[in-house]
Amino acid sequence: MIFLSTILSFILAKFIALLVSMASAAPPKTNRKVLKFDSEEDVAAALAEYTADLSQKFIKQKGSFSVVLSGGTLIETLRKLVELPYRDSVDWSKWLIFWVDERVVPLDHDDSNYKLAKLGFFSKVPIPSSNIYAINDKKSPEGAADDYEECLKLLVERKILPISDASGFPKFDLMLLGMGPDGHVASLFPTHHQRYEKKRWVTFITDSPKPPPPRITFTFPVINSASEIAMVVTGAELANTVKIALGNGQAPDSNPLPVTEVSAEGELTWFLDQDAASKLYVI
């Protein structure tokens, strides 16, 4: 009887250890919503409605709507927001525009996220130029990052941007993010130390694995202080990364993808087309 009891205790201990191991390996539960759409066109339509609804909500609550843009294909996916009915119904005069990251090149350079947004977005809706906060393209990467952080701090001092009570970092209303095949967001890459920065609001990078090498980027504490985050991912080339990011979060080399560090004080919403979501078992 004693021997049997010992064996049962041993098995129970092993079972509990297994459960603990499984729990620790699972991604943390967050206020995350995953939306799957049949096509990129449907993603664009849903993203426009989502953004317009948030614009109305925040302008009604606080008189402005702070939006943080990224580069890549995001501006193209926002195309329906500058079409009817949103073009005439959104109160563009209350929008404040920022960039989660930017290439340190002249603003009229083809690699500039500012230029991309200007051509595809600002030229089509009446956002006041004084409400668009581009980087100082005359400075070095370090200088541009310092300058952008000082700009944000000045806006906080002037009560234009609030500070998060939870984190102490600036609190934007909406972050519109994309993701790279390596799981990077903004210019926070898997093997670069900038992803671990916890004190700075804005940092810089001079050796981006994607050209051009010099960039500035928001840090994760700023990204994660946002009220709402939209993670917009389309295309079959990102399906494997989506599966990892929304599964156990571990890359093949066992390092967590940067995208798995994204959270929001309100809600993180993934917008996926069928191709990007094709390797997910459950949505």
Coordinates of C-alpha atoms in Angstrom, one line a residue:
M1 CA 0.0 0.0 0.0
I2 CA 2.8 2.4 0.9
F3 CA 4.6 1.5 -2.3
L4 CA 1.4 2.2 -4.4
S5 CA 0.9 5.5 -2.6
T6 CA 4.5 6.5 -3.4
I7 CA 4.0 5.6 -7.1
L8 CA 0.8 7.6 -7.3
S9 CA 2.4 10.6 -5.6
F10 CA 5.2 10.4 -8.1
I11 CA 2.9 10.3 -11.1
L12 CA 0.8 13.1 -9.7
A13 CA 3.9 15.3 -9.2
K14 CA 5.0 14.6 -12.8
F15 CA 1.5 15.5 -14.1
I16 CA 1.5 18.7 -12.2
A17 CA 5.0 19.6 -13.5
L18 CA 3.8 18.9 -17.0
L19 CA 0.8 21.2 -16.6
V20 CA 3.0 24.0 -15.2
S21 CA 5.4 23.5 -18.2
M22 CA 2.6 23.7 -20.7
A23 CA 1.2 26.8 -19.0
S24 CA 4.5 28.6 -19.1
A25 CA 5.0 27.7 -22.7
A26 CA 1.6 29.1 -23.8
P27 CA 1.4 32.7 -24.9
P28 CA 0.0 35.1 -22.3
K29 CA -3.6 35.9 -22.5
T30 CA -4.3 39.5 -23.6
N31 CA -7.2 41.6 -24.7
R32 CA -6.6 40.4 -28.2
K33 CA -9.1 40.0 -31.0
V34 CA -8.3 38.1 -34.2
L35 CA -10.4 39.0 -37.3
K36 CA -10.1 36.9 -40.5
F37 CA -11.4 38.2 -43.8
D38 CA -11.7 36.6 -47.2
S39 CA -9.5 39.0 -49.1
E40 CA -7.2 42.0 -48.7
E41 CA -10.0 44.1 -50.1
D42 CA -12.3 43.1 -47.2
V43 CA -9.5 43.9 -44.8
A44 CA -9.2 47.4 -46.2
A45 CA -13.0 47.9 -45.9
A46 CA -13.0 46.7 -42.3
L47 CA -10.0 48.7 -41.3
A48 CA -11.6 51.9 -42.7
E49 CA -14.7 51.3 -40.7
Y50 CA -12.8 50.4 -37.6
T51 CA -10.6 53.5 -37.8
A52 CA -13.5 55.9 -38.6
D53 CA -15.5 54.5 -35.6
L54 CA -12.5 55.1 -33.3
S55 CA -12.0 58.6 -34.7
Q56 CA -15.6 59.5 -33.8
K57 CA -15.3 57.9 -30.4
F58 CA -12.0 59.7 -29.3
I59 CA -12.9 63.0 -30.8
K60 CA -16.2 62.9 -28.9
Q61 CA -14.4 61.9 -25.7
K62 CA -11.3 64.3 -25.8
G63 CA -11.5 66.5 -28.8
S64 CA -8.8 64.9 -30.9
F65 CA -7.6 61.6 -32.4
S66 CA -4.0 60.6 -32.3
V67 CA -3.0 58.1 -34.9
V68 CA 0.4 56.4 -35.3
L69 CA 1.3 55.1 -38.7
S70 CA 3.8 52.5 -39.9
G71 CA 5.3 51.9 -43.3
G72 CA 5.1 48.9 -45.6
T73 CA 1.7 48.2 -47.1
L74 CA -0.3 49.9 -44.4
I75 CA -1.0 53.1 -46.3
E76 CA -2.3 51.1 -49.3
T77 CA -4.6 49.1 -46.9
L78 CA -6.0 52.4 -45.5
R79 CA -7.1 53.4 -49.0
K80 CA -10.8 53.1 -48.3
L81 CA -10.6 55.5 -45.5
V82 CA -9.9 58.4 -47.9
E83 CA -12.9 57.3 -50.1
L84 CA -16.6 58.0 -49.6
P85 CA -18.3 57.9 -47.1
Y86 CA -15.4 58.4 -44.7
R87 CA -13.7 61.1 -46.7
D88 CA -16.6 63.5 -46.0
S89 CA -17.8 62.1 -42.6
V90 CA -14.5 61.9 -40.6
D91 CA -13.5 65.1 -38.8
W92 CA -10.0 65.2 -40.2
S93 CA -9.2 68.6 -38.5
K94 CA -9.0 66.8 -35.2
W95 CA -6.5 64.1 -36.3
L96 CA -2.9 64.1 -35.0
I97 CA -0.5 62.0 -37.1
F98 CA 2.7 60.3 -35.9
W99 CA 5.0 57.5 -37.0
V100 CA 5.9 54.4 -35.1
D101 CA 9.1 54.3 -37.0
E102 CA 10.7 56.2 -39.9
R103 CA 13.6 55.8 -42.2
V104 CA 16.2 58.5 -41.6
V105 CA 16.2 59.9 -45.2
P106 CA 14.9 63.2 -46.7
L107 CA 11.1 63.4 -46.4
D108 CA 10.9 63.6 -50.2
H109 CA 12.9 60.4 -50.6
D110 CA 11.2 57.3 -52.0
D111 CA 12.1 55.3 -48.9
S112 CA 10.4 57.8 -46.6
N113 CA 7.4 56.6 -44.7
Y114 CA 6.3 60.3 -44.6
K115 CA 6.3 60.5 -48.4
L116 CA 4.4 57.2 -48.7
A117 CA 1.7 58.5 -46.4
K118 CA 1.6 61.9 -48.0
L119 CA 1.0 60.5 -51.5
G120 CA -1.5 57.8 -50.4
F121 CA -3.2 59.6 -47.6
F122 CA -2.6 63.2 -46.6
S123 CA -3.0 64.5 -50.1
K124 CA -6.5 63.1 -50.2
V125 CA -8.0 64.4 -46.9
P126 CA -7.8 67.7 -45.1
I127 CA -5.6 66.9 -42.1
P128 CA -3.9 70.2 -41.1
S129 CA -0.2 70.1 -41.9
S130 CA 0.5 71.4 -38.3
N131 CA -1.1 68.2 -37.0
I132 CA 1.4 66.0 -38.9
Y133 CA 4.5 65.2 -36.9
A134 CA 7.3 64.1 -39.2
I135 CA 10.9 63.5 -38.2
N136 CA 13.6 66.1 -38.5
D137 CA 15.3 64.7 -41.6
K138 CA 18.3 67.0 -41.3
K139 CA 19.6 65.1 -38.2
S140 CA 21.6 61.9 -37.6
P141 CA 19.6 58.8 -36.6
E142 CA 20.5 59.5 -32.9
G143 CA 19.6 63.2 -33.3
A144 CA 16.4 62.5 -35.1
A145 CA 15.3 60.0 -32.3
D146 CA 16.2 62.6 -29.6
D147 CA 14.3 65.3 -31.5
Y148 CA 11.2 63.2 -32.0
E149 CA 11.2 62.2 -28.3
E150 CA 11.5 65.8 -27.3
C151 CA 8.6 66.7 -29.7
L152 CA 6.4 64.1 -27.9
K153 CA 7.4 65.4 -24.5
L154 CA 6.5 68.9 -25.5
L155 CA 3.1 67.7 -26.7
V156 CA 2.6 66.0 -23.3
E157 CA 3.6 69.2 -21.5
R158 CA 1.0 71.1 -23.6
K159 CA -1.7 68.5 -22.7
I160 CA -2.0 67.6 -26.4
L161 CA -0.9 64.0 -25.7
P162 CA -1.8 62.3 -22.4
I163 CA 0.4 60.1 -20.3
S164 CA -0.7 56.5 -19.5
D165 CA -1.5 56.1 -15.8
A166 CA -0.5 52.5 -16.1
S167 CA 2.9 52.9 -17.7
G168 CA 4.0 56.6 -17.5
F169 CA 4.6 56.7 -21.3
P170 CA 2.7 58.7 -23.8
K171 CA -0.7 57.3 -24.6
F172 CA -1.8 57.3 -28.3
D173 CA -5.3 56.6 -29.3
L174 CA -4.6 54.2 -32.2
M175 CA -1.4 52.5 -33.4
L176 CA -1.7 51.0 -36.9
L177 CA 1.0 48.4 -37.2
G178 CA 2.3 45.8 -39.7
M179 CA 4.6 42.9 -39.2
G180 CA 7.6 41.6 -41.2
P181 CA 8.4 38.0 -42.1
D182 CA 10.8 37.8 -39.2
G183 CA 8.2 39.0 -36.8
H184 CA 9.5 42.5 -36.4
V185 CA 7.2 45.5 -35.7
A186 CA 8.1 49.1 -36.1
S187 CA 12.0 48.9 -36.4
L188 CA 12.3 46.5 -33.5
F189 CA 14.0 43.5 -35.0
P190 CA 14.5 40.0 -33.4
T191 CA 18.3 40.2 -32.8
H192 CA 18.6 43.9 -32.1
H193 CA 18.9 45.3 -28.6
Q194 CA 16.4 48.1 -29.3
R195 CA 13.5 45.7 -28.8
Y196 CA 14.5 45.5 -25.1
E197 CA 14.7 49.3 -24.5
K198 CA 12.5 50.1 -21.5
K199 CA 13.2 53.8 -20.7
R200 CA 13.4 55.7 -23.9
W201 CA 10.3 56.8 -25.8
V202 CA 12.1 56.8 -29.2
T203 CA 15.3 55.1 -30.1
F204 CA 17.4 54.7 -33.2
I205 CA 19.0 52.0 -35.3
T206 CA 21.8 52.2 -37.8
D207 CA 22.0 48.7 -39.1
S208 CA 18.5 47.7 -40.0
P209 CA 18.4 44.3 -41.8
K210 CA 16.0 45.9 -44.2
P211 CA 17.2 48.9 -46.2
P212 CA 17.7 51.7 -45.6
P213 CA 19.8 50.9 -42.5
P214 CA 19.3 54.2 -40.4
R215 CA 15.9 54.5 -38.7
I216 CA 14.2 55.8 -35.6
T217 CA 11.5 53.8 -33.8
F218 CA 9.1 53.9 -30.9
T219 CA 10.0 51.5 -28.1
F220 CA 7.7 48.8 -26.9
P221 CA 6.6 50.7 -23.7
V222 CA 5.3 53.4 -26.0
I223 CA 3.6 51.0 -28.4
N224 CA 2.0 49.1 -25.6
S225 CA 0.6 52.2 -23.9
A226 CA -1.7 52.8 -26.8
S227 CA -5.4 52.7 -26.2
E228 CA -6.0 50.6 -29.4
I229 CA -3.7 48.7 -31.7
A230 CA -4.5 47.3 -35.1
M231 CA -2.1 44.7 -36.4
V232 CA -2.7 44.6 -40.2
V233 CA -1.2 41.6 -41.9
T234 CA -2.0 40.4 -45.4
G235 CA -0.4 38.0 -47.9
A236 CA 0.6 34.4 -48.0
E237 CA 4.3 35.2 -47.4
L238 CA 3.4 36.1 -43.8
A239 CA 1.3 33.0 -43.0
N240 CA 4.1 31.1 -41.2
T241 CA 4.9 34.1 -39.0
V242 CA 1.2 34.6 -38.2
K243 CA 1.0 31.0 -37.2
I244 CA 3.9 31.4 -34.8
A245 CA 2.8 34.8 -33.5
L246 CA -0.7 33.6 -32.7
G247 CA 0.4 30.1 -31.7
N248 CA 3.1 29.6 -29.2
G249 CA 5.1 32.7 -30.1
Q250 CA 8.4 30.8 -30.6
A251 CA 10.4 31.2 -33.7
P252 CA 12.4 28.2 -35.0
D253 CA 15.4 29.4 -33.1
S254 CA 13.3 29.3 -29.9
N255 CA 13.4 33.1 -29.5
P256 CA 10.1 34.9 -29.1
L257 CA 9.1 37.1 -32.0
P258 CA 9.0 40.8 -31.4
V259 CA 5.4 40.9 -32.5
T260 CA 4.4 38.7 -29.5
E261 CA 5.5 41.6 -27.2
V262 CA 2.8 43.8 -28.6
S263 CA -0.2 44.5 -26.4
A264 CA -2.6 47.4 -25.9
E265 CA -4.2 49.1 -22.9
G266 CA -7.5 48.8 -24.6
E267 CA -7.6 46.1 -27.3
L268 CA -5.2 44.6 -29.8
T269 CA -7.0 43.7 -33.0
W270 CA -5.4 41.5 -35.7
F271 CA -6.7 42.1 -39.2
L272 CA -5.8 39.1 -41.4
D273 CA -6.8 38.2 -45.0
Q274 CA -7.3 34.6 -45.9
D275 CA -3.8 34.2 -47.2
A276 CA -2.1 35.5 -44.0
A277 CA -4.4 33.3 -41.9
S278 CA -4.1 30.2 -44.0
K279 CA -1.9 28.3 -41.6
L280 CA -3.9 29.0 -38.5
Y281 CA -5.9 26.0 -37.2
V282 CA -8.5 28.2 -35.4
I283 CA -9.4 31.8 -35.8

